Amino acid sequence: MNGRRLRIGEAAARAAVSVRTLRYYEELGLLTPSAHSPGGARRYAEEDVARLARILELKDLLGFNLDEVRAVLAAEDRLGSLKAAYRAEADRAAQRAIVAEALAINTRLRSAVQAKLERLAAFQAELEAKADRYAAALAGMDPSSHATATEGGRS
């Protein structure tokens, strides 16, 4: 994009969301435009569009609600700053503390994903149990067994 900033409508169109959605995400603190025009209009950089894509991925694909999305983004932001701090730090003890914090954050994120997976697995199990009951009910309605029972009652 060569440093060109997108207008709010362009950024929304790229992400296939509404302008209202972008404003709402900004209101919630999930997404902040990189710049504003002299008149105050929002301008979005590629990094902003990538963050928007991440929000949508967490929300739509993984099924996180917006509070969960906020927590994941905050954790990922912190991991990014820890990575920069690690690279800038020469002291091994300080690096060890940075890595320990990164591991703790990663563990919390993994736990959140695992909890979501367990809820999805429970929902899937419910659907499979219902499918089995529906299939059994349908098998019990076999037209040939139903016709025989009906004919037996007519004699």
mmCIF file of C-alpha atoms in Angstrom:
data_model
loop_
_atom_site.group_PDB
_atom_site.id
_atom_site.type_symbol
_atom_site.label_atom_id
_atom_site.label_comp_id
_atom_site.label_asym_id
_atom_site.label_seq_id
_atom_site.Cartn_x
_atom_site.Cartn_y
_atom_site.Cartn_z
ATOM 1 C CA MET A 1 0.000 0.000 0.000
ATOM 2 C CA ASN A 2 3.101 2.256 0.101
ATOM 3 C CA GLY A 3 2.077 4.169 3.222
ATOM 4 C CA ARG A 4 -1.326 5.113 1.814
ATOM 5 C CA ARG A 5 -3.980 5.211 4.467
ATOM 6 C CA LEU A 6 -7.471 3.905 3.802
ATOM 7 C CA ARG A 7 -10.592 5.871 4.514
ATOM 8 C CA ILE A 8 -13.044 4.244 6.887
ATOM 9 C CA GLY A 9 -15.315 3.086 4.047
ATOM 10 C CA GLU A 10 -12.372 1.544 2.192
ATOM 11 C CA ALA A 11 -11.159 -0.274 5.296
ATOM 12 C CA ALA A 12 -14.683 -1.512 6.010
ATOM 13 C CA ALA A 13 -15.099 -2.732 2.438
ATOM 14 C CA ARG A 14 -11.762 -4.585 2.555
ATOM 15 C CA ALA A 15 -12.887 -6.410 5.678
ATOM 16 C CA ALA A 16 -16.469 -6.903 4.466
ATOM 17 C CA VAL A 17 -17.910 -5.136 7.516
ATOM 18 C CA SER A 18 -19.880 -1.943 7.920
ATOM 19 C CA VAL A 19 -18.458 1.454 8.755
ATOM 20 C CA ARG A 20 -20.590 1.285 11.884
ATOM 21 C CA THR A 21 -18.743 -1.885 12.912
ATOM 22 C CA LEU A 22 -15.384 -0.116 12.621
ATOM 23 C CA ARG A 23 -16.639 2.761 14.733
ATOM 24 C CA TYR A 24 -18.023 0.332 17.311
ATOM 25 C CA TYR A 25 -14.728 -1.556 17.518
ATOM 26 C CA GLU A 26 -12.960 1.761 18.011
ATOM 27 C CA GLU A 27 -15.439 2.704 20.753
ATOM 28 C CA LEU A 28 -14.687 -0.601 22.491
ATOM 29 C CA GLY A 29 -10.946 -0.053 22.202
ATOM 30 C CA LEU A 30 -10.410 -3.035 19.907
ATOM 31 C CA LEU A 31 -9.244 -1.045 16.902
ATOM 32 C CA THR A 32 -7.670 2.378 16.663
ATOM 33 C CA PRO A 33 -7.017 4.054 13.322
ATOM 34 C CA SER A 34 -3.340 4.855 12.787
ATOM 35 C CA ALA A 35 -4.053 8.406 11.715
ATOM 36 C CA HIS A 36 -6.668 11.050 11.130
ATOM 37 C CA SER A 37 -6.968 13.493 8.268
ATOM 38 C CA PRO A 38 -6.596 17.213 8.977
ATOM 39 C CA GLY A 39 -10.402 17.292 9.137
ATOM 40 C CA GLY A 40 -10.471 14.481 11.706
ATOM 41 C CA ALA A 41 -11.512 11.620 9.413
ATOM 42 C CA ARG A 42 -10.169 8.196 10.366
ATOM 43 C CA ARG A 43 -7.343 6.724 8.296
ATOM 44 C CA TYR A 44 -6.350 3.061 8.451
ATOM 45 C CA ALA A 45 -2.962 1.535 7.672
ATOM 46 C CA GLU A 46 -2.323 -2.058 6.602
ATOM 47 C CA GLU A 47 -1.560 -2.926 10.247
ATOM 48 C CA ASP A 48 -5.004 -1.659 11.227
ATOM 49 C CA VAL A 49 -6.669 -3.747 8.528
ATOM 50 C CA ALA A 50 -4.665 -6.789 9.706
ATOM 51 C CA ARG A 51 -5.830 -6.183 13.281
ATOM 52 C CA LEU A 52 -9.413 -5.912 12.031
ATOM 53 C CA ALA A 53 -8.983 -9.241 10.235
ATOM 54 C CA ARG A 54 -7.696 -10.730 13.509
ATOM 55 C CA ILE A 55 -10.732 -9.406 15.398
ATOM 56 C CA LEU A 56 -13.049 -10.968 12.839
ATOM 57 C CA GLU A 57 -11.133 -14.247 12.927
ATOM 58 C CA LEU A 58 -11.375 -14.442 16.710
ATOM 59 C CA LYS A 59 -15.034 -13.487 16.658
ATOM 60 C CA ASP A 60 -16.364 -15.352 13.653
ATOM 61 C CA LEU A 61 -14.072 -18.329 13.218
ATOM 62 C CA LEU A 62 -13.236 -19.089 16.837
ATOM 63 C CA GLY A 63 -16.512 -17.860 18.294
ATOM 64 C CA PHE A 64 -15.092 -15.470 20.880
ATOM 65 C CA ASN A 65 -17.351 -12.709 22.142
ATOM 66 C CA LEU A 66 -16.014 -9.151 22.061
ATOM 67 C CA ASP A 67 -14.831 -9.260 25.686
ATOM 68 C CA GLU A 68 -12.875 -12.422 24.884
ATOM 69 C CA VAL A 69 -11.536 -10.786 21.718
ATOM 70 C CA ARG A 70 -10.374 -7.813 23.793
ATOM 71 C CA ALA A 71 -8.556 -10.129 26.223
ATOM 72 C CA VAL A 72 -6.866 -12.049 23.395
ATOM 73 C CA LEU A 73 -5.790 -8.854 21.638
ATOM 74 C CA ALA A 74 -4.407 -7.418 24.884
ATOM 75 C CA ALA A 75 -2.467 -10.641 25.451
ATOM 76 C CA GLU A 76 -1.144 -10.629 21.882
ATOM 77 C CA ASP A 77 -0.178 -6.961 22.182
ATOM 78 C CA ARG A 78 1.670 -7.726 25.406
ATOM 79 C CA LEU A 79 3.439 -10.665 23.755
ATOM 80 C CA GLY A 80 4.549 -8.338 20.972
ATOM 81 C CA SER A 81 5.981 -5.851 23.431
ATOM 82 C CA LEU A 82 7.690 -8.663 25.349
ATOM 83 C CA LYS A 83 9.298 -9.858 22.124
ATOM 84 C CA ALA A 84 10.718 -6.387 21.501
ATOM 85 C CA ALA A 85 11.868 -6.108 25.122
ATOM 86 C CA TYR A 86 13.568 -9.507 24.933
ATOM 87 C CA ARG A 87 15.483 -8.501 21.808
ATOM 88 C CA ALA A 88 16.571 -5.222 23.408
ATOM 89 C CA GLU A 89 17.587 -6.848 26.704
ATOM 90 C CA ALA A 90 21.136 -8.144 27.186
ATOM 91 C CA ASP A 91 20.748 -9.319 30.781
ATOM 92 C CA ARG A 92 19.973 -13.060 30.921
ATOM 93 C CA ALA A 93 17.988 -12.777 34.154
ATOM 94 C CA ALA A 94 15.800 -10.069 32.620
ATOM 95 C CA GLN A 95 15.359 -12.156 29.471
ATOM 96 C CA ARG A 96 14.346 -15.125 31.634
ATOM 97 C CA ALA A 97 11.680 -12.993 33.362
ATOM 98 C CA ILE A 98 10.403 -11.809 29.980
ATOM 99 C CA VAL A 99 10.140 -15.362 28.672
ATOM 100 C CA ALA A 100 8.420 -16.489 31.884
ATOM 101 C CA GLU A 101 5.792 -13.763 31.448
ATOM 102 C CA ALA A 102 5.322 -14.702 27.790
ATOM 103 C CA LEU A 103 4.832 -18.335 28.791
ATOM 104 C CA ALA A 104 2.212 -17.368 31.391
ATOM 105 C CA ILE A 105 0.318 -15.296 28.816
ATOM 106 C CA ASN A 106 0.507 -18.115 26.280
ATOM 107 C CA THR A 107 -0.791 -20.566 28.893
ATOM 108 C CA ARG A 108 -3.798 -18.326 29.596
ATOM 109 C CA LEU A 109 -4.554 -18.042 25.863
ATOM 110 C CA ARG A 110 -4.286 -21.806 25.401
ATOM 111 C CA SER A 111 -6.653 -22.311 28.337
ATOM 112 C CA ALA A 112 -9.203 -19.944 26.811
ATOM 113 C CA VAL A 113 -9.033 -21.780 23.481
ATOM 114 C CA GLN A 114 -9.275 -25.165 25.234
ATOM 115 C CA ALA A 115 -12.377 -24.028 27.144
ATOM 116 C CA LYS A 116 -13.955 -22.895 23.865
ATOM 117 C CA LEU A 117 -13.089 -26.232 22.230
ATOM 118 C CA GLU A 118 -14.645 -28.132 25.130
ATOM 119 C CA ARG A 119 -17.868 -26.129 24.835
ATOM 120 C CA LEU A 120 -17.929 -26.766 21.081
ATOM 121 C CA ALA A 121 -17.295 -30.488 21.625
ATOM 122 C CA ALA A 122 -20.180 -30.644 24.124
ATOM 123 C CA PHE A 123 -22.468 -28.901 21.635
ATOM 124 C CA GLN A 124 -21.385 -31.278 18.886
ATOM 125 C CA ALA A 125 -22.070 -34.270 21.160
ATOM 126 C CA GLU A 126 -25.577 -32.930 21.827
ATOM 127 C CA LEU A 127 -26.199 -32.625 18.089
ATOM 128 C CA GLU A 128 -24.905 -36.135 17.460
ATOM 129 C CA ALA A 129 -27.170 -37.550 20.202
ATOM 130 C CA LYS A 130 -30.159 -35.770 18.643
ATOM 131 C CA ALA A 131 -29.218 -37.081 15.206
ATOM 132 C CA ASP A 132 -29.129 -40.620 16.607
ATOM 133 C CA ARG A 133 -32.575 -40.142 18.182
ATOM 134 C CA TYR A 134 -33.978 -38.707 14.943
ATOM 135 C CA ALA A 135 -32.514 -41.582 12.918
ATOM 136 C CA ALA A 136 -33.991 -44.110 15.351
ATOM 137 C CA ALA A 137 -37.386 -42.405 15.195
ATOM 138 C CA LEU A 138 -37.239 -42.361 11.414
ATOM 139 C CA ALA A 139 -36.326 -46.055 11.330
ATOM 140 C CA GLY A 140 -39.315 -46.739 13.589
ATOM 141 C CA MET A 141 -41.513 -45.056 10.985
ATOM 142 C CA ASP A 142 -40.449 -47.432 8.236
ATOM 143 C CA PRO A 143 -43.364 -47.458 5.761
ATOM 144 C CA SER A 144 -43.341 -51.258 5.437
ATOM 145 C CA SER A 145 -43.575 -51.841 9.204
ATOM 146 C CA HIS A 146 -46.202 -49.094 9.490
ATOM 147 C CA ALA A 147 -48.304 -50.589 6.675
ATOM 148 C CA THR A 148 -48.191 -54.052 8.248
ATOM 149 C CA ALA A 149 -49.348 -52.720 11.599
ATOM 150 C CA THR A 150 -52.170 -50.768 9.929
ATOM 151 C CA GLU A 151 -53.303 -53.715 7.829
ATOM 152 C CA GLY A 152 -53.318 -55.958 10.884
ATOM 153 C CA GLY A 153 -55.723 -53.561 12.607
ATOM 154 C CA ARG A 154 -58.200 -53.618 9.683
ATOM 155 C CA SER A 155 -58.986 -57.331 9.700
#
